[in-house]
Amino acid sequence: MLRTHYSNEVSKKDYGKKIAIAGWIEEIRNLGGIAFIILRDRYGRMQVTAIKKQNPELFKELVSLSRESVIAARGICQENEKVRNGWELLIEEMEVLSHADTPLPMGVVDKVNVDFDTRLDNRIIDLRRDETKAIFMIRHAFIGFASEYLRKKGFIEVHTPKITAASSEGGTEVFRIDYFGKPAYLVQSPQLYKQMLMASGLDRVYEIAWYFRAEEHDTSRHLNESTAIDIEMAFIESEEEVMRVAEEMTEYAIQKIMNECSNELEILHAKIDAPSVPYPRITYDEVVEILQKEIDFKWGEDLGTDEENLLAEKLDYELYFITKFPVEAKPFYAMFDGKYARAFDLEFKGMEIASGAQRIHDYELLIKRMDELGMNKENFADYLKAFRYGMPPHGGFGYGIERFLMRLLNLKNIRECILFPRDRKRLRP
Ligand code: ATP
Ligand code: MG
């Protein structure tokens, strides 16, 4: 066995016993007759101590290793109050599992700030840093807790196609690909498929979904490939039921993260206020009224970053919904009452993190709406078919995972929250 214990698994009962640990060499301090090595594994750091006269050959090999080389070390676990964990490993045997090249493209523990592009170019090494790792541990936790909440509420996890023949729901550019000589597209979201599933009788579905959007964004909050929690639920009376799922899922996940990710939150210096549900609901009309006191803003316009920030400043809520948008501001499938769509956005510290709505489920109305907008219905043949043989009223939302994390952890750039970001300039690694 290469490893009997992770760094966090060693306890007093192991003192005086032989154990095996493994990881990356973070630091070597060679004092001549004795050397101290800091070894890092998934959960933390450990001290390995080598005494030259006990095993000169092992000592020589160990101190000549480059930083970030990977070793497995076996020896006696000895109590030592001077070491941070309270113990050290007196090394007796070693297996070098991998030699790291020098110099490293970036440091793992160096305090000097590495620029963001260098970090992203060397993401694998960047992930060895505590701060970066903490973001992805919280990301993992968030997806788990959100899924847990949804499953408790009867949502089943589905996976819909990412390659499609035509239909894009609109509102963004899509990526075109070659599909055995035929044109195809990467989906901008699972919208059309999750709606189609509402005609299946499954009633409540969710997907941890990929969004592909070919916009030439150059912002700190847009990616060309992003992830979302998408849900759709049937037999609803209004969008209010969908909003309740969105806010309860958020509250549940934040609470759980606060309870179970305290180490990671501390590493990131993230202080979280956890407002309780219901989150305030502000109508689009009220938003317009607030904005018009400050700036020139016309009814019907969409909210940009500046407007969202200004609004957040005026409202002083962490999390709130904007409801009852103008029909024109929302996609063709949104249900409406007069000039208002039954649609909402969830805002977190002045940034949209989710959009949702009750949808049109009536086939004739949907056709009428598409005609009004001059849409090509042939492109939507499969989607429309699902509305012809029994479609219950339904609604749902798309909830950006990176956007949520960015706001929760007060990160300045959305690229911090996805392993290998894709943007207009970045297609590698
Ligand atoms: P925005 O107006 O902020 O560009 P959107 O309204 O086009 O977003 P939706 O189609 O409503 O986005 O998608 C639902 C959610 O998915 C958004 O609220 C956001 O959290 C996330 N999302 C959408 N597009 C992106 C993107 N390009 N990068 C990162 N997250 C995104
Ligand atoms: Mg939106």
Tab-separated table of C-alpha atoms and ligand atoms in Angstrom:
chain	number	residue	atom	x	y	z
A	1	MET	CA	0.000	0.000	0.000
A	2	LEU	CA	1.421	3.382	-0.968
A	3	ARG	CA	-0.559	5.118	1.727
A	4	THR	CA	-2.046	3.947	5.014
A	5	HIS	CA	-3.077	7.420	6.191
A	6	TYR	CA	-4.025	10.758	4.734
A	7	SER	CA	-2.600	13.735	6.627
A	8	ASN	CA	-5.872	14.314	8.452
A	9	GLU	CA	-6.282	10.673	9.466
A	10	VAL	CA	-3.297	10.404	11.783
A	11	SER	CA	-4.165	10.583	15.472
A	12	LYS	CA	-2.504	9.952	18.821
A	13	LYS	CA	-3.167	6.238	18.567
A	14	ASP	CA	-0.792	6.088	15.595
A	15	TYR	CA	2.141	7.588	17.491
A	16	GLY	CA	5.021	5.140	17.741
A	17	LYS	CA	3.590	2.999	14.925
A	18	LYS	CA	4.668	2.479	11.353
A	19	ILE	CA	2.568	4.325	8.784
A	20	ALA	CA	2.771	5.183	5.094
A	21	ILE	CA	1.979	8.611	3.708
A	22	ALA	CA	2.167	9.992	0.189
A	23	GLY	CA	1.964	13.264	-1.665
A	24	TRP	CA	3.839	16.175	-3.213
A	25	ILE	CA	7.056	17.596	-1.785
A	26	GLU	CA	6.311	21.188	-0.952
A	27	GLU	CA	9.527	22.127	0.754
A	28	ILE	CA	12.887	20.599	1.674
A	29	ARG	CA	15.009	22.022	4.478
A	30	ASN	CA	18.378	20.313	4.553
A	31	LEU	CA	20.350	21.136	7.695
A	32	GLY	CA	23.213	18.759	6.870
A	33	GLY	CA	22.719	15.939	9.333
A	34	ILE	CA	18.943	16.202	9.384
A	35	ALA	CA	16.359	17.249	6.799
A	36	PHE	CA	12.737	18.311	7.121
A	37	ILE	CA	10.379	17.780	4.240
A	38	ILE	CA	6.893	19.196	4.004
A	39	LEU	CA	4.720	16.704	2.176
A	40	ARG	CA	1.289	17.754	0.942
A	41	ASP	CA	-1.697	15.551	0.226
A	42	ARG	CA	-5.329	16.217	-0.555
A	43	TYR	CA	-6.166	17.150	3.017
A	44	GLY	CA	-3.132	19.023	4.276
A	45	ARG	CA	0.569	18.988	5.070
A	46	MET	CA	2.843	16.686	7.037
A	47	GLN	CA	6.438	16.780	8.139
A	48	VAL	CA	8.802	14.036	7.062
A	49	THR	CA	12.074	13.978	8.972
A	50	ALA	CA	15.218	12.252	7.650
A	51	ILE	CA	18.355	11.662	9.692
A	52	LYS	CA	21.480	11.262	7.590
A	53	LYS	CA	23.398	8.824	9.704
A	54	GLN	CA	20.461	6.447	9.979
A	55	ASN	CA	20.324	5.931	6.217
A	56	PRO	CA	22.805	8.048	4.214
A	57	GLU	CA	21.599	6.855	0.820
A	58	LEU	CA	17.932	7.527	1.446
A	59	PHE	CA	18.880	10.923	2.878
A	60	LYS	CA	20.870	11.838	-0.198
A	61	GLU	CA	18.132	10.846	-2.607
A	62	LEU	CA	15.438	12.608	-0.618
A	63	VAL	CA	17.184	15.978	-0.313
A	64	SER	CA	18.070	15.977	-3.992
A	65	LEU	CA	14.448	15.665	-5.119
A	66	SER	CA	12.854	18.640	-6.818
A	67	ARG	CA	9.919	20.470	-5.317
A	68	GLU	CA	6.494	19.035	-6.257
A	69	SER	CA	7.931	15.577	-6.928
A	70	VAL	CA	5.599	12.838	-5.695
A	71	ILE	CA	6.731	10.317	-3.117
A	72	ALA	CA	5.380	7.646	-0.813
A	73	ALA	CA	7.149	7.540	2.530
A	74	ARG	CA	7.056	4.858	5.176
A	75	GLY	CA	8.355	5.113	8.727
A	76	ILE	CA	7.516	5.693	12.346
A	77	CYS	CA	4.924	8.280	13.229
A	78	GLN	CA	6.439	10.182	16.118
A	79	GLU	CA	4.878	12.742	18.404
A	80	ASN	CA	6.535	16.151	18.078
A	81	GLU	CA	4.974	19.207	19.661
A	82	LYS	CA	7.035	21.566	17.531
A	83	VAL	CA	5.393	20.360	14.345
A	84	ARG	CA	2.037	21.918	13.444
A	85	ASN	CA	0.089	18.650	13.376
A	86	GLY	CA	1.814	17.414	16.519
A	87	TRP	CA	3.633	14.581	14.769
A	88	GLU	CA	6.296	13.849	12.186
A	89	LEU	CA	7.222	10.837	10.110
A	90	LEU	CA	10.717	9.471	10.738
A	91	ILE	CA	11.344	8.158	7.257
A	92	GLU	CA	12.702	4.648	6.771
A	93	GLU	CA	11.727	3.827	3.219
A	94	MET	CA	10.742	5.888	0.225
A	95	GLU	CA	9.338	5.335	-3.218
A	96	VAL	CA	9.744	8.161	-5.700
A	97	LEU	CA	6.537	8.038	-7.746
A	98	SER	CA	7.215	10.981	-10.034
A	99	HIS	CA	9.974	13.550	-10.543
A	100	ALA	CA	8.827	17.137	-11.094
A	101	ASP	CA	10.652	19.165	-13.741
A	102	THR	CA	12.341	22.389	-12.752
A	103	PRO	CA	11.714	25.231	-12.744
A	104	LEU	CA	8.006	25.045	-11.947
A	105	PRO	CA	5.878	27.252	-14.221
A	106	MET	CA	4.369	28.759	-11.084
A	107	GLY	CA	4.803	28.336	-7.355
A	108	VAL	CA	2.343	26.525	-5.152
A	109	VAL	CA	3.081	28.207	-1.823
A	110	ASP	CA	4.916	31.367	-2.858
A	111	LYS	CA	3.295	34.417	-1.430
A	112	VAL	CA	4.054	36.498	-4.525
A	113	ASN	CA	0.957	37.032	-6.593
A	114	VAL	CA	0.863	34.992	-9.751
A	115	ASP	CA	-1.152	36.641	-12.506
A	116	PHE	CA	-4.467	35.056	-13.401
A	117	ASP	CA	-3.493	33.998	-16.916
A	118	THR	CA	-0.429	32.151	-15.634
A	119	ARG	CA	-2.633	30.410	-13.112
A	120	LEU	CA	-5.117	29.379	-15.791
A	121	ASP	CA	-2.349	28.300	-18.168
A	122	ASN	CA	-1.067	26.047	-15.390
A	123	ARG	CA	-4.406	25.177	-13.852
A	124	ILE	CA	-3.257	21.760	-12.615
A	125	ILE	CA	-0.580	23.360	-10.489
A	126	ASP	CA	-2.894	26.219	-9.546
A	127	LEU	CA	-5.303	23.618	-8.151
A	128	ARG	CA	-2.638	22.522	-5.678
A	129	ARG	CA	-2.982	25.912	-3.983
A	130	ASP	CA	-5.294	25.930	-0.985
A	131	GLU	CA	-7.416	28.833	-2.226
A	132	THR	CA	-8.083	27.355	-5.645
A	133	LYS	CA	-8.793	23.916	-4.245
A	134	ALA	CA	-11.228	25.426	-1.737
A	135	ILE	CA	-13.318	26.973	-4.537
A	136	PHE	CA	-13.742	23.613	-6.209
A	137	MET	CA	-14.504	21.832	-2.967
A	138	ILE	CA	-17.292	24.350	-2.365
A	139	ARG	CA	-18.464	23.961	-5.941
A	140	HIS	CA	-18.662	20.214	-5.387
A	141	ALA	CA	-20.558	20.795	-2.139
A	142	PHE	CA	-22.991	23.242	-3.729
A	143	ILE	CA	-23.941	20.896	-6.544
A	144	GLY	CA	-24.370	18.072	-4.041
A	145	PHE	CA	-26.565	20.077	-1.670
A	146	ALA	CA	-28.675	21.605	-4.435
A	147	SER	CA	-29.218	18.131	-5.913
A	148	GLU	CA	-30.059	16.793	-2.475
A	149	TYR	CA	-32.715	19.470	-2.029
A	150	LEU	CA	-34.206	18.868	-5.470
A	151	ARG	CA	-34.279	15.104	-5.040
A	152	LYS	CA	-36.062	15.526	-1.698
A	153	LYS	CA	-38.650	17.580	-3.527
A	154	GLY	CA	-39.230	14.827	-6.063
A	155	PHE	CA	-37.067	16.078	-8.937
A	156	ILE	CA	-35.298	13.387	-10.918
A	157	GLU	CA	-31.941	13.948	-12.559
A	158	VAL	CA	-31.919	13.833	-16.347
A	159	HIS	CA	-29.361	14.398	-19.087
A	160	THR	CA	-30.522	15.933	-22.339
A	161	PRO	CA	-28.610	16.195	-25.632
A	162	LYS	CA	-25.935	18.825	-26.084
A	163	ILE	CA	-25.792	18.409	-29.861
A	164	THR	CA	-28.959	19.351	-31.730
A	165	ALA	CA	-30.155	19.652	-35.282
A	166	ALA	CA	-31.600	23.133	-35.298
A	167	SER	CA	-33.727	24.861	-32.812
A	168	SER	CA	-32.071	27.341	-30.595
A	169	GLU	CA	-34.384	29.066	-28.178
A	170	GLY	CA	-32.963	32.458	-29.088
A	171	GLY	CA	-31.379	35.306	-27.187
A	172	THR	CA	-27.816	34.245	-27.872
A	173	GLU	CA	-25.480	33.062	-30.621
A	174	VAL	CA	-24.820	29.316	-30.801
A	175	PHE	CA	-21.814	27.246	-31.866
A	176	ARG	CA	-22.189	25.452	-35.159
A	177	ILE	CA	-20.521	22.086	-35.596
A	178	ASP	CA	-20.137	19.540	-38.350
A	179	TYR	CA	-22.222	16.426	-37.659
A	180	PHE	CA	-21.194	13.794	-40.207
A	181	GLY	CA	-21.424	16.378	-42.928
A	182	LYS	CA	-24.656	17.929	-41.659
A	183	PRO	CA	-24.830	21.181	-39.744
A	184	ALA	CA	-25.590	20.835	-36.044
A	185	TYR	CA	-25.368	23.082	-33.000
A	186	LEU	CA	-24.273	22.966	-29.403
A	187	VAL	CA	-27.211	23.732	-27.132
A	188	GLN	CA	-27.346	27.070	-25.384
A	189	SER	CA	-29.250	25.391	-22.505
A	190	PRO	CA	-31.498	22.345	-21.942
A	191	GLN	CA	-34.569	24.600	-22.153
A	192	LEU	CA	-36.396	22.957	-25.035
A	193	TYR	CA	-35.693	19.391	-23.915
A	194	LYS	CA	-36.661	19.920	-20.299
A	195	GLN	CA	-39.934	21.470	-21.424
A	196	MET	CA	-40.561	18.534	-23.765
A	197	LEU	CA	-40.041	16.232	-20.787
A	198	MET	CA	-42.977	17.869	-19.042
A	199	ALA	CA	-45.201	16.028	-21.512
A	200	SER	CA	-43.661	12.714	-20.435
A	201	GLY	CA	-45.336	12.391	-17.050
A	202	LEU	CA	-42.059	12.674	-15.137
A	203	ASP	CA	-43.398	15.982	-13.799
A	204	ARG	CA	-40.227	17.224	-12.083
A	205	VAL	CA	-36.779	17.056	-13.640
A	206	TYR	CA	-33.428	18.672	-13.031
A	207	GLU	CA	-30.155	18.654	-14.884
A	208	ILE	CA	-26.647	19.765	-14.034
A	209	ALA	CA	-26.306	21.180	-17.500
A	210	TRP	CA	-23.754	22.643	-19.873
A	211	TYR	CA	-24.555	25.883	-21.655
A	212	PHE	CA	-22.677	26.730	-24.841
A	213	ARG	CA	-22.955	30.324	-25.983
A	214	ALA	CA	-21.053	31.803	-28.880
A	215	GLU	CA	-21.230	35.423	-27.757
A	216	GLU	CA	-18.042	37.405	-27.947
A	217	HIS	CA	-18.331	38.380	-24.308
A	218	ASP	CA	-15.468	40.101	-22.645
A	219	THR	CA	-16.772	40.423	-19.111
A	220	SER	CA	-15.943	39.033	-15.701
A	221	ARG	CA	-19.308	37.230	-15.556
A	222	HIS	CA	-19.722	35.494	-18.895
A	223	LEU	CA	-18.219	32.246	-20.124
A	224	ASN	CA	-18.699	30.603	-23.508
A	225	GLU	CA	-19.079	27.249	-21.809
A	226	SER	CA	-20.784	27.362	-18.429
A	227	THR	CA	-22.767	25.097	-16.135
A	228	ALA	CA	-26.170	25.464	-14.566
A	229	ILE	CA	-28.769	23.771	-12.459
A	230	ASP	CA	-31.800	23.569	-14.686
A	231	ILE	CA	-35.175	22.503	-13.407
A	232	GLU	CA	-38.625	22.138	-14.902
A	233	MET	CA	-41.806	21.297	-12.996
A	234	ALA	CA	-45.321	20.495	-14.178
A	235	PHE	CA	-48.802	21.165	-12.797
A	236	ILE	CA	-47.983	24.586	-11.433
A	237	GLU	CA	-50.451	27.400	-11.052
A	238	SER	CA	-47.969	30.222	-11.368
A	239	GLU	CA	-44.292	31.122	-11.521
A	240	GLU	CA	-44.442	31.679	-7.754
A	241	GLU	CA	-44.067	27.909	-7.207
A	242	VAL	CA	-40.931	27.891	-9.340
A	243	MET	CA	-39.501	30.838	-7.415
A	244	ARG	CA	-40.092	28.981	-4.186
A	245	VAL	CA	-37.968	26.089	-5.399
A	246	ALA	CA	-35.235	28.508	-6.477
A	247	GLU	CA	-35.083	30.299	-3.137
A	248	GLU	CA	-35.432	27.199	-0.973
A	249	MET	CA	-32.723	25.417	-2.926
A	250	THR	CA	-30.480	28.453	-2.438
A	251	GLU	CA	-31.197	28.730	1.267
A	252	TYR	CA	-30.664	24.992	1.800
A	253	ALA	CA	-27.355	24.954	-0.078
A	254	ILE	CA	-25.979	28.068	1.637
A	255	GLN	CA	-26.849	26.714	5.088
A	256	LYS	CA	-25.216	23.382	4.340
A	257	ILE	CA	-22.116	25.034	2.901
A	258	MET	CA	-21.808	27.201	6.014
A	259	ASN	CA	-22.072	24.138	8.236
A	260	GLU	CA	-19.931	21.745	6.304
A	261	CYS	CA	-17.340	23.814	4.450
A	262	SER	CA	-16.053	26.045	7.240
A	263	ASN	CA	-12.395	25.228	6.486
A	264	GLU	CA	-12.733	26.162	2.843
A	265	LEU	CA	-14.686	29.331	3.666
A	266	GLU	CA	-11.961	30.340	6.078
A	267	ILE	CA	-9.220	29.749	3.500
A	268	LEU	CA	-11.138	32.022	1.117
A	269	HIS	CA	-11.921	34.618	3.820
A	270	ALA	CA	-15.550	34.304	2.756
A	271	LYS	CA	-18.030	35.658	5.242
A	272	ILE	CA	-21.534	34.646	4.372
A	273	ASP	CA	-24.769	36.286	5.375
A	274	ALA	CA	-27.507	33.780	4.861
A	275	PRO	CA	-30.797	35.593	4.357
A	276	SER	CA	-33.809	33.421	4.965
A	277	VAL	CA	-36.675	32.807	2.599
A	278	PRO	CA	-38.849	34.261	1.257
A	279	TYR	CA	-36.449	36.517	-0.603
A	280	PRO	CA	-37.931	39.911	-1.482
A	281	ARG	CA	-39.785	40.143	-4.789
A	282	ILE	CA	-39.524	43.410	-6.672
A	283	THR	CA	-41.498	43.896	-9.845
A	284	TYR	CA	-39.899	45.207	-12.985
A	285	ASP	CA	-42.149	48.273	-12.736
A	286	GLU	CA	-40.797	49.000	-9.259
A	287	VAL	CA	-37.266	48.557	-10.571
A	288	VAL	CA	-37.949	51.083	-13.310
A	289	GLU	CA	-39.285	53.546	-10.744
A	290	ILE	CA	-36.172	53.174	-8.589
A	291	LEU	CA	-33.801	53.499	-11.547
A	292	GLN	CA	-35.566	56.477	-13.066
A	293	LYS	CA	-34.896	58.483	-9.915
A	294	GLU	CA	-31.171	58.045	-10.564
A	295	ILE	CA	-30.612	57.576	-14.284
A	296	ASP	CA	-32.209	57.769	-17.680
A	297	PHE	CA	-33.948	54.413	-18.073
A	298	LYS	CA	-36.898	53.517	-20.275
A	299	TRP	CA	-39.608	50.981	-19.500
A	300	GLY	CA	-38.982	47.832	-21.557
A	301	GLU	CA	-35.211	48.059	-21.528
A	302	ASP	CA	-33.191	45.165	-20.189
A	303	LEU	CA	-31.073	45.642	-17.098
A	304	GLY	CA	-27.346	45.898	-17.751
A	305	THR	CA	-24.528	45.547	-15.238
A	306	ASP	CA	-24.680	49.220	-14.279
A	307	GLU	CA	-28.416	49.107	-13.676
A	308	GLU	CA	-28.149	45.894	-11.669
A	309	ASN	CA	-25.413	47.390	-9.492
A	310	LEU	CA	-27.311	50.589	-8.923
A	311	LEU	CA	-30.435	48.666	-8.011
A	312	ALA	CA	-28.533	46.489	-5.543
A	313	GLU	CA	-27.153	49.608	-3.904
A	314	LYS	CA	-30.617	51.121	-3.523
A	315	LEU	CA	-32.290	47.947	-2.307
A	316	ASP	CA	-29.648	46.719	0.078
A	317	TYR	CA	-30.751	43.062	-0.121
A	318	GLU	CA	-28.300	40.217	-0.770
A	319	LEU	CA	-30.733	38.025	-2.651
A	320	TYR	CA	-33.950	39.107	-4.319
A	321	PHE	CA	-36.183	38.391	-7.270
A	322	ILE	CA	-37.112	40.747	-10.053
A	323	THR	CA	-40.540	39.706	-11.313
A	324	LYS	CA	-43.099	40.547	-13.997
A	325	PHE	CA	-40.732	41.528	-16.789
A	326	PRO	CA	-42.011	43.074	-20.003
A	327	VAL	CA	-42.928	40.327	-22.467
A	328	GLU	CA	-40.368	41.609	-24.996
A	329	ALA	CA	-37.531	41.181	-22.508
A	330	LYS	CA	-38.132	37.442	-22.183
A	331	PRO	CA	-38.001	34.468	-24.586
A	332	PHE	CA	-40.923	33.382	-26.760
A	333	TYR	CA	-41.907	30.478	-24.505
A	334	ALA	CA	-42.538	32.611	-21.386
A	335	MET	CA	-46.170	32.736	-20.279
A	336	PHE	CA	-47.603	36.230	-20.025
A	337	ASP	CA	-50.458	38.305	-18.609
A	338	GLY	CA	-51.026	41.289	-20.872
A	339	LYS	CA	-47.720	43.079	-21.313
A	340	TYR	CA	-46.008	41.239	-18.463
A	341	ALA	CA	-44.183	37.919	-18.744
A	342	ARG	CA	-44.602	35.498	-15.867
A	343	ALA	CA	-40.857	35.488	-15.623
A	344	PHE	CA	-38.317	36.287	-12.945
A	345	ASP	CA	-34.617	36.722	-12.377
A	346	LEU	CA	-32.900	35.868	-9.119
A	347	GLU	CA	-30.284	38.487	-8.215
A	348	PHE	CA	-27.369	37.865	-5.856
A	349	LYS	CA	-25.465	40.973	-4.747
A	350	GLY	CA	-26.531	42.820	-7.853
A	351	MET	CA	-25.946	40.096	-10.432
A	352	GLU	CA	-28.414	37.810	-12.175
A	353	ILE	CA	-27.711	34.233	-11.108
A	354	ALA	CA	-30.902	32.590	-12.366
A	355	SER	CA	-33.780	33.188	-14.758
A	356	GLY	CA	-37.076	31.365	-14.745
A	357	ALA	CA	-40.713	31.514	-15.729
A	358	GLN	CA	-43.976	29.802	-16.122
A	359	ARG	CA	-44.049	28.647	-19.751
A	360	ILE	CA	-46.730	28.652	-22.387
A	361	HIS	CA	-48.157	25.109	-22.465
A	362	ASP	CA	-50.996	25.725	-24.882
A	363	TYR	CA	-50.016	24.661	-28.395
A	364	GLU	CA	-52.140	27.250	-30.213
A	365	LEU	CA	-50.850	30.086	-28.063
A	366	LEU	CA	-47.280	28.966	-28.574
A	367	ILE	CA	-47.766	28.915	-32.350
A	368	LYS	CA	-49.354	32.358	-32.238
A	369	ARG	CA	-46.467	33.719	-30.228
A	370	MET	CA	-43.849	32.226	-32.565
A	371	ASP	CA	-45.663	33.663	-35.578
A	372	GLU	CA	-45.756	37.096	-33.980
A	373	LEU	CA	-42.014	36.924	-33.526
A	374	GLY	CA	-41.501	35.663	-37.093
A	375	MET	CA	-39.843	32.450	-35.949
A	376	ASN	CA	-39.269	29.485	-38.223
A	377	LYS	CA	-41.540	26.813	-36.748
A	378	GLU	CA	-39.986	24.043	-38.828
A	379	ASN	CA	-36.848	24.370	-36.759
A	380	PHE	CA	-38.930	23.636	-33.691
A	381	ALA	CA	-40.919	20.682	-35.047
A	382	ASP	CA	-39.801	18.224	-32.349
A	383	TYR	CA	-40.341	20.742	-29.581
A	384	LEU	CA	-43.791	21.688	-30.825
A	385	LYS	CA	-44.812	18.052	-31.237
A	386	ALA	CA	-44.466	17.611	-27.479
A	387	PHE	CA	-47.244	20.177	-26.986
A	388	ARG	CA	-49.780	18.411	-29.180
A	389	TYR	CA	-50.496	15.248	-27.231
A	390	GLY	CA	-51.112	16.399	-23.684
A	391	MET	CA	-48.895	19.024	-22.083
A	392	PRO	CA	-49.554	20.169	-18.500
A	393	PRO	CA	-48.878	23.719	-17.296
A	394	HIS	CA	-45.244	24.004	-16.272
A	395	GLY	CA	-42.329	26.251	-15.462
A	396	GLY	CA	-38.708	26.154	-14.433
A	397	PHE	CA	-35.440	27.980	-14.133
A	398	GLY	CA	-31.803	27.979	-15.204
A	399	TYR	CA	-29.410	28.764	-12.381
A	400	GLY	CA	-25.763	29.550	-13.174
A	401	ILE	CA	-23.418	27.546	-10.969
A	402	GLU	CA	-20.369	29.749	-11.584
A	403	ARG	CA	-22.394	32.927	-11.055
A	404	PHE	CA	-23.692	31.661	-7.718
A	405	LEU	CA	-20.211	30.689	-6.517
A	406	MET	CA	-18.713	33.952	-7.683
A	407	ARG	CA	-21.170	35.888	-5.539
A	408	LEU	CA	-21.154	33.522	-2.565
A	409	LEU	CA	-17.363	33.634	-2.318
A	410	ASN	CA	-16.978	37.270	-3.400
A	411	LEU	CA	-14.736	36.361	-6.329
A	412	LYS	CA	-14.038	39.009	-8.916
A	413	ASN	CA	-13.914	36.816	-11.980
A	414	ILE	CA	-16.274	34.028	-13.035
A	415	ARG	CA	-13.291	32.135	-14.470
A	416	GLU	CA	-12.228	31.363	-10.888
A	417	CYS	CA	-15.254	29.082	-10.582
A	418	ILE	CA	-14.783	26.715	-13.519
A	419	LEU	CA	-11.836	24.350	-13.912
A	420	PHE	CA	-10.823	25.156	-17.466
A	421	PRO	CA	-12.607	28.321	-18.570
A	422	ARG	CA	-13.620	28.833	-22.161
A	423	ASP	CA	-13.836	32.402	-23.327
A	424	ARG	CA	-13.293	34.253	-26.568
A	425	LYS	CA	-9.518	34.019	-26.213
A	426	ARG	CA	-9.093	30.862	-24.208
A	427	LEU	CA	-9.524	27.418	-25.723
A	428	ARG	CA	-6.690	25.787	-23.786
A	429	PRO	CA	-5.826	23.986	-21.576
B	1	ATP	P1	-27.004	37.490	-18.962
B	1	ATP	O1	-28.132	38.402	-19.383
B	1	ATP	O2	-26.464	37.800	-17.619
B	1	ATP	O3	-25.958	37.318	-20.008
B	1	ATP	P2	-28.906	35.460	-19.659
B	1	ATP	O4	-30.137	36.116	-19.184
B	1	ATP	O5	-28.578	35.458	-21.089
B	1	ATP	O6	-27.659	36.016	-18.809
B	1	ATP	P3	-30.108	32.933	-19.157
B	1	ATP	O7	-30.325	32.478	-20.539
B	1	ATP	O8	-31.219	33.525	-18.408
B	1	ATP	O9	-28.876	33.949	-19.155
B	1	ATP	O10	-29.435	31.728	-18.358
B	1	ATP	C1	-29.767	31.365	-17.021
B	1	ATP	C2	-28.602	31.561	-16.091
B	1	ATP	O11	-27.425	30.895	-16.587
B	1	ATP	C3	-28.154	33.009	-15.930
B	1	ATP	O12	-28.930	33.659	-14.962
B	1	ATP	C4	-26.710	32.857	-15.506
B	1	ATP	O13	-26.625	32.557	-14.130
B	1	ATP	C5	-26.256	31.639	-16.277
B	1	ATP	N1	-25.580	32.021	-17.519
B	1	ATP	C6	-26.155	32.310	-18.696
B	1	ATP	N2	-25.247	32.648	-19.629
B	1	ATP	C7	-24.052	32.562	-19.031
B	1	ATP	C8	-22.708	32.792	-19.466
B	1	ATP	N3	-22.438	33.173	-20.715
B	1	ATP	N4	-21.715	32.600	-18.574
B	1	ATP	C9	-21.988	32.221	-17.308
B	1	ATP	N5	-23.221	31.993	-16.843
B	1	ATP	C10	-24.254	32.162	-17.683
B	2	MG	MG	-31.550	35.528	-17.850
